[in-house]
Coordinates of C-alpha atoms in Angstrom, one line a residue:
Chain M
M1 CA 4.2 9.9 23.7
I2 CA 6.7 10.9 21.0
E3 CA 9.2 13.7 21.4
T4 CA 12.2 14.7 19.4
A5 CA 14.8 17.3 20.3
G6 CA 17.3 18.5 17.7
L7 CA 17.0 15.2 15.9
T8 CA 19.6 15.1 13.1
R9 CA 20.6 12.3 10.7
K10 CA 23.4 12.5 8.2
F11 CA 24.4 9.9 5.6
G12 CA 28.0 10.8 4.8
D13 CA 27.8 14.5 3.8
V14 CA 24.1 14.4 3.0
I15 CA 21.8 15.7 5.7
A16 CA 18.6 13.7 5.7
V17 CA 17.1 15.3 8.8
E18 CA 18.3 18.4 10.5
D19 CA 17.6 19.7 14.0
L20 CA 14.1 18.4 14.1
S21 CA 12.1 19.0 17.3
F22 CA 8.4 18.2 17.6
A23 CA 6.1 16.3 19.9
V24 CA 3.0 14.1 19.6
S25 CA 0.7 13.8 22.6
E26 CA -1.1 10.7 23.7
G27 CA -4.1 9.9 21.4
E28 CA -3.1 12.4 18.8
I29 CA -2.7 11.8 15.1
V30 CA 0.1 13.9 13.6
A31 CA 1.0 14.0 9.9
L32 CA 4.6 14.3 8.8
L33 CA 4.3 16.1 5.5
G34 CA 7.0 16.9 3.0
P35 CA 8.2 16.3 -0.5
N36 CA 10.2 13.2 -1.5
G37 CA 13.6 13.3 0.3
A38 CA 12.3 15.6 3.0
G39 CA 13.4 13.1 5.7
K40 CA 10.0 11.6 6.7
T41 CA 11.0 8.0 6.3
T42 CA 14.4 8.7 8.0
T43 CA 12.5 10.3 10.9
V44 CA 10.2 7.2 11.2
R45 CA 13.3 4.9 11.0
M46 CA 14.9 6.8 13.9
L47 CA 11.8 6.7 16.0
S48 CA 11.4 3.0 15.4
C49 CA 15.1 2.5 16.3
L50 CA 16.0 1.2 12.9
I51 CA 18.7 3.8 12.5
A52 CA 20.4 5.9 15.1
P53 CA 20.4 9.7 15.1
T54 CA 23.6 11.5 14.3
A55 CA 22.7 14.1 16.8
G56 CA 19.8 15.1 19.0
R57 CA 17.5 12.8 21.0
A58 CA 14.1 11.2 20.7
W59 CA 11.7 9.6 23.2
V60 CA 9.0 7.2 22.3
G61 CA 6.5 6.1 25.0
G62 CA 8.9 7.4 27.6
Y63 CA 11.9 5.5 26.3
E64 CA 14.9 7.1 24.8
V65 CA 15.5 5.6 21.4
H66 CA 19.2 5.4 21.8
Q67 CA 19.2 3.9 25.3
D68 CA 16.2 1.5 25.2
P69 CA 15.8 0.5 21.5
T70 CA 14.4 -2.9 22.4
A71 CA 11.8 -1.4 24.7
V72 CA 10.8 1.1 22.0
R73 CA 10.4 -1.6 19.4
A74 CA 8.2 -3.6 21.7
I75 CA 5.7 -0.8 22.2
V76 CA 5.6 0.6 18.7
G77 CA 3.8 -0.7 15.6
V78 CA 5.5 0.2 12.4
L79 CA 4.1 0.2 8.9
T80 CA 7.0 0.5 6.6
E81 CA 7.1 2.2 3.2
T82 CA 6.7 -1.1 1.4
P83 CA 4.5 -3.9 3.0
G84 CA 7.6 -6.2 3.3
L85 CA 5.8 -9.5 3.6
Y86 CA 7.2 -13.0 3.0
K87 CA 5.5 -13.6 -0.3
R88 CA 6.0 -17.4 -0.3
L89 CA 4.3 -17.7 3.1
S90 CA 0.6 -17.4 3.7
A91 CA -1.1 -14.4 5.4
Q92 CA -1.5 -16.5 8.5
H93 CA 2.1 -17.7 8.5
N94 CA 3.3 -14.1 8.1
L95 CA 1.3 -12.9 11.1
R96 CA 2.2 -15.9 13.2
F97 CA 5.9 -15.2 12.7
F98 CA 5.6 -11.6 13.9
A99 CA 3.2 -12.6 16.7
E100 CA 5.9 -15.0 18.0
L101 CA 8.6 -12.3 17.7
Y102 CA 6.4 -9.9 19.7
G103 CA 5.7 -12.7 22.3
I104 CA 1.9 -12.3 21.9
P105 CA 0.1 -14.8 24.2
D106 CA -2.6 -16.8 22.3
P107 CA -1.5 -15.5 18.9
D108 CA -4.1 -17.5 16.9
R109 CA -7.0 -15.5 18.4
R110 CA -5.2 -12.2 17.7
I111 CA -4.3 -13.3 14.2
E112 CA -7.9 -14.3 13.4
K113 CA -9.2 -11.0 14.9
Y114 CA -7.1 -8.9 12.5
L115 CA -7.4 -11.1 9.5
R116 CA -11.2 -11.0 9.9
F117 CA -11.1 -7.2 10.5
F118 CA -9.3 -6.6 7.2
G119 CA -11.4 -9.1 5.3
L120 CA -8.5 -11.5 4.7
W121 CA -9.6 -14.5 6.8
A122 CA -11.0 -16.4 3.9
R123 CA -7.7 -16.2 2.1
R124 CA -5.5 -16.8 5.2
D125 CA -3.8 -19.9 3.8
E126 CA -2.9 -18.4 0.4
P127 CA 0.6 -17.3 -0.2
V128 CA 1.0 -13.5 -0.1
A129 CA 2.4 -13.6 -3.6
A130 CA -1.2 -14.1 -4.8
F131 CA -2.5 -11.0 -3.0
S132 CA -3.3 -7.7 -4.6
K133 CA -1.4 -4.5 -3.5
G134 CA -4.3 -3.4 -1.4
M135 CA -4.6 -6.8 0.4
R136 CA -0.8 -6.7 1.1
Q137 CA -1.1 -3.3 2.5
K138 CA -4.0 -4.4 4.8
L139 CA -1.9 -7.4 5.9
A140 CA 1.0 -5.1 6.6
L141 CA -1.3 -2.9 8.7
A142 CA -2.6 -6.0 10.5
R143 CA 1.1 -6.9 11.3
A144 CA 1.7 -3.4 12.6
L145 CA -1.3 -3.8 14.9
L146 CA -0.9 -7.4 16.0
H147 CA 0.8 -6.6 19.3
E148 CA -1.8 -3.8 19.9
P149 CA 0.7 -1.0 20.2
K150 CA -0.2 2.3 21.8
I151 CA 2.0 4.1 19.3
L152 CA 1.9 3.6 15.6
L153 CA 4.3 4.9 13.0
L154 CA 2.6 4.7 9.6
D155 CA 4.6 5.4 6.5
E156 CA 2.4 6.1 3.5
P157 CA -0.4 3.8 4.6
T158 CA -2.6 4.5 1.5
A159 CA 0.2 4.8 -1.1
G160 CA -0.6 2.9 -4.3
L161 CA -4.1 1.7 -3.1
D162 CA -7.2 2.0 -5.2
P163 CA -9.7 4.6 -3.9
E164 CA -11.9 2.0 -2.2
S165 CA -9.0 0.4 -0.3
A166 CA -7.5 3.8 0.6
K167 CA -10.9 4.8 2.0
S168 CA -11.2 1.7 4.1
V169 CA -7.6 2.2 5.5
R170 CA -8.4 5.8 6.3
E171 CA -11.6 4.8 8.1
F172 CA -9.6 2.3 10.0
I173 CA -7.0 4.9 11.0
A174 CA -9.8 7.1 12.2
E175 CA -11.1 4.2 14.3
L176 CA -7.6 3.7 15.8
K177 CA -7.7 7.3 16.9
G178 CA -11.0 6.6 18.6
E179 CA -9.2 3.9 20.6
G180 CA -6.8 6.5 21.9
R181 CA -3.7 5.4 20.0
T182 CA -1.0 7.8 19.2
I183 CA -0.2 7.9 15.5
L184 CA 2.5 9.5 13.4
L185 CA 1.5 9.4 9.8
C186 CA 3.8 10.1 6.9
T187 CA 1.9 11.0 3.8
H188 CA 2.0 12.8 0.5
N189 CA -1.8 12.9 0.5
L190 CA -2.8 16.3 1.7
P191 CA -6.6 15.8 1.9
E192 CA -5.9 12.6 3.8
A193 CA -3.7 14.5 6.3
E194 CA -6.3 17.2 6.7
R195 CA -9.1 14.8 7.2
L196 CA -7.4 12.5 9.7
C197 CA -4.8 14.5 11.6
D198 CA -5.0 16.7 14.6
R199 CA -1.7 18.4 13.8
I200 CA 0.7 18.8 10.9
V201 CA 4.5 18.8 11.0
L202 CA 5.8 20.1 7.7
L203 CA 9.3 18.9 7.0
R204 CA 11.9 19.6 4.4
T205 CA 15.0 18.2 6.0
R206 CA 14.3 20.6 8.8
L207 CA 11.0 21.7 10.4
I208 CA 9.2 24.2 8.2
A209 CA 6.0 24.6 10.2
E210 CA 3.9 22.9 12.8
G211 CA 0.3 23.3 14.0
T212 CA -3.3 22.2 13.4
P213 CA -4.5 22.6 9.8
E214 CA -6.6 25.5 10.9
E215 CA -3.7 27.2 12.7
L216 CA -1.5 26.9 9.6
K217 CA -4.2 28.2 7.3
R218 CA -4.8 31.2 9.6
R219 CA -1.1 31.9 10.0
L220 CA -0.6 31.9 6.3
F221 CA -3.8 33.3 4.8
G222 CA -5.5 34.9 7.7
S223 CA -9.3 35.2 7.3
R224 CA -10.3 35.9 3.7
V225 CA -13.7 37.0 2.5
V226 CA -14.9 36.5 -1.0
V227 CA -17.4 39.1 -2.3
E228 CA -19.2 38.3 -5.5
L229 CA -20.5 41.4 -7.3
A230 CA -23.0 41.8 -10.1
N231 CA -21.0 44.9 -11.4
P232 CA -17.4 44.1 -10.6
R233 CA -15.0 47.0 -10.9
P234 CA -11.2 46.3 -10.2
E235 CA -10.6 49.8 -9.0
I236 CA -13.0 49.4 -6.1
V237 CA -10.2 47.7 -4.1
E238 CA -8.5 51.1 -3.7
E239 CA -11.6 52.3 -1.8
L240 CA -11.4 49.5 0.8
R241 CA -8.7 50.8 3.1
L242 CA -10.8 50.2 6.2
P243 CA -9.9 49.4 9.8
G244 CA -9.5 45.6 10.1
V245 CA -9.0 45.1 6.4
K246 CA -5.4 43.8 5.8
S247 CA -5.5 43.6 2.0
A248 CA -7.9 43.5 -0.9
E249 CA -7.6 42.3 -4.5
H250 CA -9.8 41.8 -7.5
S251 CA -9.7 38.5 -9.3
D252 CA -12.1 36.4 -11.4
G253 CA -14.7 39.0 -11.1
K254 CA -14.6 38.7 -7.3
L255 CA -13.2 40.7 -4.4
W256 CA -10.8 38.8 -2.2
V257 CA -10.5 40.7 1.1
E258 CA -8.2 39.6 3.9
V259 CA -9.7 40.8 7.2
E260 CA -8.6 40.6 10.9
D261 CA -11.9 39.4 12.4
P262 CA -14.7 38.7 10.0
R263 CA -17.4 39.1 12.7
F264 CA -16.6 42.8 13.2
V265 CA -15.1 43.7 9.8
N266 CA -17.6 42.1 7.4
P267 CA -20.5 44.4 8.3
I268 CA -18.3 47.5 7.8
L269 CA -17.0 46.1 4.6
V270 CA -20.5 45.4 3.2
R271 CA -21.7 48.8 4.2
R272 CA -18.7 50.4 2.4
L273 CA -19.3 48.4 -0.7
V274 CA -22.9 49.4 -0.8
E275 CA -21.9 53.1 -0.4
L276 CA -19.5 52.6 -3.4
G277 CA -22.4 51.4 -5.5
A278 CA -21.4 47.8 -5.6
E279 CA -24.2 45.3 -6.2
I280 CA -23.5 42.4 -3.9
I281 CA -24.5 38.9 -4.9
S282 CA -22.8 37.0 -2.0
V283 CA -20.3 37.3 0.8
R284 CA -18.6 34.3 2.2
E285 CA -15.5 33.1 3.9
A286 CA -12.8 31.9 1.4
E287 CA -11.9 28.2 1.7
T288 CA -8.3 27.5 2.0
S289 CA -7.1 23.9 1.7
L290 CA -4.1 22.3 3.4
E291 CA -2.7 22.0 -0.2
D292 CA -2.7 25.8 -0.4
V293 CA -0.9 26.0 2.9
Y294 CA 1.6 23.3 1.9
H295 CA 2.5 25.0 -1.4
E296 CA 2.7 28.4 0.2
L297 CA 5.1 27.1 2.9
M298 CA 7.2 25.1 0.5
E299 CA 7.5 28.0 -1.9
G300 CA 8.4 30.2 1.0
D301 CA 11.1 27.8 2.2
S302 CA 12.5 27.5 -1.3
A303 CA 12.7 31.3 -1.6
Q304 CA 14.7 31.3 1.7
D305 CA 17.2 28.8 0.3
Chain L
M1 CA 15.7 -18.9 22.7
H2 CA 12.1 -18.5 21.6
R3 CA 12.8 -15.8 19.1
I4 CA 15.8 -17.8 17.7
K5 CA 13.5 -20.8 17.2
T6 CA 10.9 -18.5 15.5
V7 CA 13.5 -17.2 13.1
L8 CA 14.8 -20.7 12.4
L9 CA 11.4 -22.1 11.7
R10 CA 10.5 -19.2 9.4
E11 CA 13.7 -19.7 7.4
W12 CA 12.9 -23.3 6.9
A13 CA 9.4 -22.6 5.9
E14 CA 10.7 -20.2 3.2
A15 CA 13.5 -22.4 2.1
A16 CA 11.1 -25.4 1.7
R17 CA 9.2 -23.3 -0.9
I18 CA 12.2 -22.4 -3.0
K19 CA 12.8 -25.2 -5.5
M20 CA 16.4 -24.3 -6.2
V21 CA 17.4 -24.3 -2.6
L22 CA 15.4 -27.5 -2.0
F23 CA 17.0 -29.1 -5.0
S24 CA 20.5 -28.2 -3.9
I25 CA 20.1 -29.4 -0.4
V26 CA 18.5 -32.7 -1.5
F27 CA 20.7 -33.3 -4.6
L28 CA 24.1 -33.0 -2.9
P29 CA 23.6 -35.7 -0.2
L30 CA 22.0 -38.1 -2.8
F31 CA 24.9 -37.5 -5.2
M32 CA 27.6 -37.8 -2.6
T33 CA 26.1 -41.0 -1.1
G34 CA 25.7 -42.5 -4.5
F35 CA 29.3 -41.7 -5.5
A36 CA 30.8 -43.0 -2.2
T37 CA 28.7 -46.2 -2.5
Y38 CA 30.0 -46.6 -6.1
L39 CA 33.6 -46.3 -4.8
V40 CA 32.9 -49.1 -2.3
W41 CA 31.2 -51.2 -5.0
Q42 CA 34.2 -50.8 -7.3
G43 CA 36.6 -51.8 -4.5
R44 CA 34.6 -54.8 -3.2
S45 CA 37.1 -57.3 -4.5
L46 CA 40.2 -55.4 -3.4
P47 CA 42.3 -56.6 -0.4
P48 CA 41.4 -55.0 2.9
Q49 CA 44.3 -52.4 2.6
G50 CA 42.9 -51.2 -0.7
Q51 CA 39.4 -51.1 0.6
A52 CA 40.6 -48.9 3.5
V53 CA 42.1 -46.3 1.1
L54 CA 38.8 -46.2 -0.8
L55 CA 36.7 -45.9 2.4
N56 CA 38.9 -43.1 3.6
T57 CA 38.3 -41.2 0.3
A58 CA 34.6 -41.9 0.5
L59 CA 34.4 -40.6 4.1
I60 CA 35.8 -37.2 3.0
Y61 CA 32.5 -36.6 1.2
F62 CA 30.5 -36.9 4.4
F63 CA 32.9 -34.5 6.0
V64 CA 32.4 -31.8 3.4
L65 CA 28.6 -32.2 3.0
P66 CA 27.6 -30.4 6.2
V67 CA 29.8 -27.5 5.1
V68 CA 28.5 -27.2 1.6
I69 CA 24.8 -27.9 2.1
P70 CA 24.0 -24.9 4.3
L71 CA 25.6 -22.4 2.0
S72 CA 22.6 -22.1 -0.4
I73 CA 20.2 -21.4 2.4
A74 CA 22.7 -19.1 4.2
A75 CA 23.3 -17.0 1.1
Y76 CA 19.6 -16.7 0.5
S77 CA 18.9 -15.9 4.1
I78 CA 19.8 -12.2 4.0
V79 CA 19.6 -11.7 0.2
G80 CA 16.1 -13.0 0.2
E81 CA 15.0 -10.7 3.0
K82 CA 16.4 -7.7 1.1
E83 CA 14.9 -8.7 -2.2
Q84 CA 11.4 -9.1 -0.6
G85 CA 11.8 -5.9 1.4
T86 CA 11.1 -7.8 4.6
L87 CA 14.2 -6.7 6.6
E88 CA 12.8 -3.4 7.7
P89 CA 9.6 -4.8 9.4
L90 CA 11.6 -7.6 10.8
L91 CA 14.3 -5.3 12.3
A92 CA 11.5 -3.1 13.7
T93 CA 10.5 -6.0 16.1
P94 CA 12.0 -6.4 19.5
I95 CA 14.3 -9.2 18.3
R96 CA 17.9 -8.6 19.3
D97 CA 20.7 -8.5 16.7
W98 CA 22.4 -11.7 18.1
E99 CA 19.1 -13.6 18.3
L100 CA 18.3 -12.8 14.6
F101 CA 21.9 -13.7 13.6
L102 CA 21.9 -17.0 15.5
G103 CA 18.5 -17.9 14.2
K104 CA 19.6 -17.2 10.7
A105 CA 22.9 -19.0 11.1
L106 CA 21.4 -22.2 12.7
A107 CA 18.7 -22.4 10.1
P108 CA 21.0 -23.7 7.3
V109 CA 23.4 -25.6 9.6
V110 CA 20.8 -27.9 11.2
P111 CA 19.3 -29.4 8.0
G112 CA 22.8 -29.5 6.6
L113 CA 24.0 -31.7 9.5
L114 CA 20.8 -33.9 9.6
L115 CA 20.9 -34.5 5.9
S116 CA 24.7 -35.3 6.0
W117 CA 24.3 -37.7 8.9
G118 CA 21.4 -39.3 7.2
A119 CA 23.5 -39.7 4.1
F120 CA 26.3 -41.1 6.2
G121 CA 23.9 -43.6 7.7
A122 CA 22.7 -44.6 4.2
F123 CA 26.3 -45.1 3.2
L124 CA 27.1 -47.3 6.1
L125 CA 24.0 -49.4 5.3
A126 CA 25.1 -49.7 1.6
T127 CA 28.7 -50.6 2.7
W128 CA 27.3 -53.3 5.0
V129 CA 25.2 -54.7 2.1
I130 CA 28.1 -54.6 -0.4
L131 CA 30.9 -55.8 1.8
G132 CA 28.9 -57.9 4.3
A133 CA 30.4 -55.9 7.2
I134 CA 31.3 -52.4 8.2
S135 CA 35.0 -51.9 8.3
A136 CA 36.8 -50.5 11.4
E137 CA 38.1 -47.9 9.0
V138 CA 34.6 -46.4 8.8
L139 CA 33.7 -46.7 12.4
S140 CA 37.0 -45.6 13.8
L141 CA 36.8 -42.9 16.5
P142 CA 38.7 -40.2 14.6
W143 CA 36.4 -40.5 11.6
L144 CA 33.3 -40.5 13.7
L145 CA 34.5 -37.5 15.7
S146 CA 35.4 -35.8 12.4
I147 CA 31.9 -36.3 11.0
F148 CA 29.8 -35.8 14.2
A149 CA 32.0 -33.1 16.0
L150 CA 34.3 -31.4 13.6
A151 CA 31.9 -31.1 10.6
P152 CA 29.4 -29.1 12.7
L153 CA 32.1 -26.7 13.8
L154 CA 33.3 -26.3 10.3
A155 CA 29.7 -25.8 9.1
L156 CA 29.1 -23.1 11.7
F157 CA 32.3 -21.4 10.8
A158 CA 31.4 -21.3 7.1
V159 CA 27.9 -20.0 7.7
F160 CA 29.2 -17.3 10.1
V161 CA 31.7 -16.1 7.5
T162 CA 29.1 -16.2 4.8
M163 CA 26.7 -14.1 6.9
I164 CA 29.5 -11.6 7.9
V165 CA 30.3 -11.2 4.2
S166 CA 26.6 -10.9 3.3
S167 CA 25.9 -8.2 5.9
R168 CA 28.9 -6.2 4.8
T169 CA 28.2 -6.4 1.1
T170 CA 26.5 -3.6 -0.7
D171 CA 25.0 -5.7 -3.5
T172 CA 23.3 -9.0 -3.7
R173 CA 25.3 -10.5 -6.5
A174 CA 28.6 -9.8 -4.7
A175 CA 27.1 -11.4 -1.6
Y176 CA 26.4 -14.6 -3.5
Q177 CA 29.9 -14.6 -4.9
F178 CA 31.7 -13.9 -1.7
S179 CA 29.6 -16.5 0.2
S180 CA 30.9 -19.2 -2.0
L181 CA 34.5 -18.1 -1.1
A182 CA 33.6 -18.3 2.6
V183 CA 33.7 -22.1 2.5
L184 CA 37.4 -22.1 1.6
P185 CA 38.9 -21.6 5.2
A186 CA 36.6 -24.4 6.3
L187 CA 38.0 -26.7 3.7
I188 CA 41.6 -26.7 5.0
P189 CA 41.2 -29.8 7.1
L190 CA 39.6 -31.5 4.1
I191 CA 42.6 -30.7 1.9
V192 CA 44.9 -32.0 4.6
Y193 CA 42.8 -35.3 4.8
S194 CA 42.5 -35.8 1.1
A195 CA 46.2 -35.0 0.4
R196 CA 47.1 -37.5 3.1
L197 CA 49.3 -34.9 4.7
T198 CA 48.3 -36.5 8.0
A199 CA 46.4 -39.6 9.0
V200 CA 43.0 -39.1 10.4
N201 CA 43.9 -39.6 14.0
L202 CA 42.7 -38.4 17.4
F203 CA 45.6 -35.9 17.8
F204 CA 44.7 -34.1 14.5
V205 CA 41.0 -34.1 15.3
G206 CA 41.8 -32.7 18.8
I207 CA 44.0 -29.9 17.3
E208 CA 41.3 -29.0 14.8
A209 CA 38.6 -28.9 17.4
G210 CA 40.9 -26.8 19.7
I211 CA 41.3 -24.3 16.9
L212 CA 37.7 -24.3 15.6
L213 CA 35.9 -24.0 19.0
P214 CA 37.5 -20.6 20.0
L215 CA 37.5 -19.5 16.3
N216 CA 33.7 -20.0 16.2
V217 CA 33.2 -18.1 19.4
I218 CA 35.4 -15.2 18.1
T219 CA 33.7 -15.3 14.6
F220 CA 30.2 -15.3 16.3
Y221 CA 31.2 -12.3 18.4
I222 CA 32.6 -10.4 15.4
A223 CA 29.6 -11.4 13.3
V224 CA 27.1 -10.1 15.9
K225 CA 29.0 -6.8 16.2
L226 CA 29.0 -6.5 12.4
F227 CA 25.5 -7.7 11.9
H228 CA 24.1 -4.4 12.9
R229 CA 20.6 -3.6 11.9
E230 CA 21.4 -0.1 10.8
E231 CA 24.3 -1.3 8.7
I232 CA 22.1 -3.9 7.0
L233 CA 19.3 -1.4 6.3
T234 CA 21.5 1.4 5.0
R235 CA 24.0 -0.7 3.1
W236 CA 21.7 -3.4 1.6
K237 CA 20.2 -1.2 -1.1

């Protein structure tokens, strides 16, 4: 549904996005992760035909962004970085304006559906200026969904929201996935990306890494086993050069052992530790978060620079 | 047409909620009508020739009104979008650049014309009450053409220029300043009338219309070319 090939955007001498190639399949949620200035918003703007690429190509819903910008805009729902609502107008008026621009038949029913869904129906006639940040974000989401697009480009959908509102927006995005929509989600929120997204595209001007969260974790950290000992001895790691053991270290009174395949290596490892006189309290797989992956990749990329 | 109308109605809805804009578009016609009526009142006992001079002077106000009234709405039109951060979601819709431009351009021109013509009607009524009749100086064809045909062309030209300047300006304050200058080219016929460089006759009205019509078409074409969504998004920071 979304594909980019060598997508590049420069602003004068500054390169915002460089040679970016990735794809999002139908019904997938993909997170575009990266620090500030990584080119996430620029990528979303290129995909929503707001700005043109300097080089490279992109296709959204089968349309090439440069050749069919109007067709792309008609099938994509965009949640911009800021809600961008007409504050003097009511929630209903804001949505009606966009419904008319998208040419939605029977807009009133559609507007009511989304205002009710987001709990804004009771306040539909109030000017948006009187709305809280969370309410504005919900209204902006309603606007992005109003024409029921198959493809959604969501730029920081939970940014600045209180935990309760952020949770309800996340739940809603998960529901959208259930409806088979394709979503590209820009976020700084790593747990959110991990929870919601099928795949991660890590970006810092250029593509740093791409894959499912599990793939990225395995690629970076392999499978790690944590062994808790009643009698920890740091020097024991020297005795763990076994087949299938990639590395071993002692930290915080525990052994951290990187293994190739835990199913085969763990029994050998436990046997060896017992032979060495270690008193084992527990053996478990180490948990790696997407945050660990993110920092590892970003640090690796900085080192390359 | 549907999207142009949608943009136009939204612009009006917003403008109607901004007290300063509302005040400026209501105050000017009231003031001009009052002042023109005062001139007629002052000259009520003058001989017909003297009254004609006064009426010609008064009519200039109704010629300039449609050009001046739209500027406050036109200047706010893009600046307001940028200030509220509404341009990006708007530009992400399937609206075409020329539809958005035309909707935004017509939004200030239409109320400007309607209010000006309403003010002109009120002035005619007041003149009839004061003088007991409406002079042929007021209802002459060149003047009527000036007010009902030339003024709309001038108003469109001023708004097109204002919007070109706005979309090419990097900062909102500069946009406001430049937009006030945009009215100057549109005031040339006004200066000619008020300086009595030429009589208000059909020939002069024809020449003006002959220049303004193609000029508006060219300006509209240039404006749409320049009113590029990427330019607006990346320049209007």
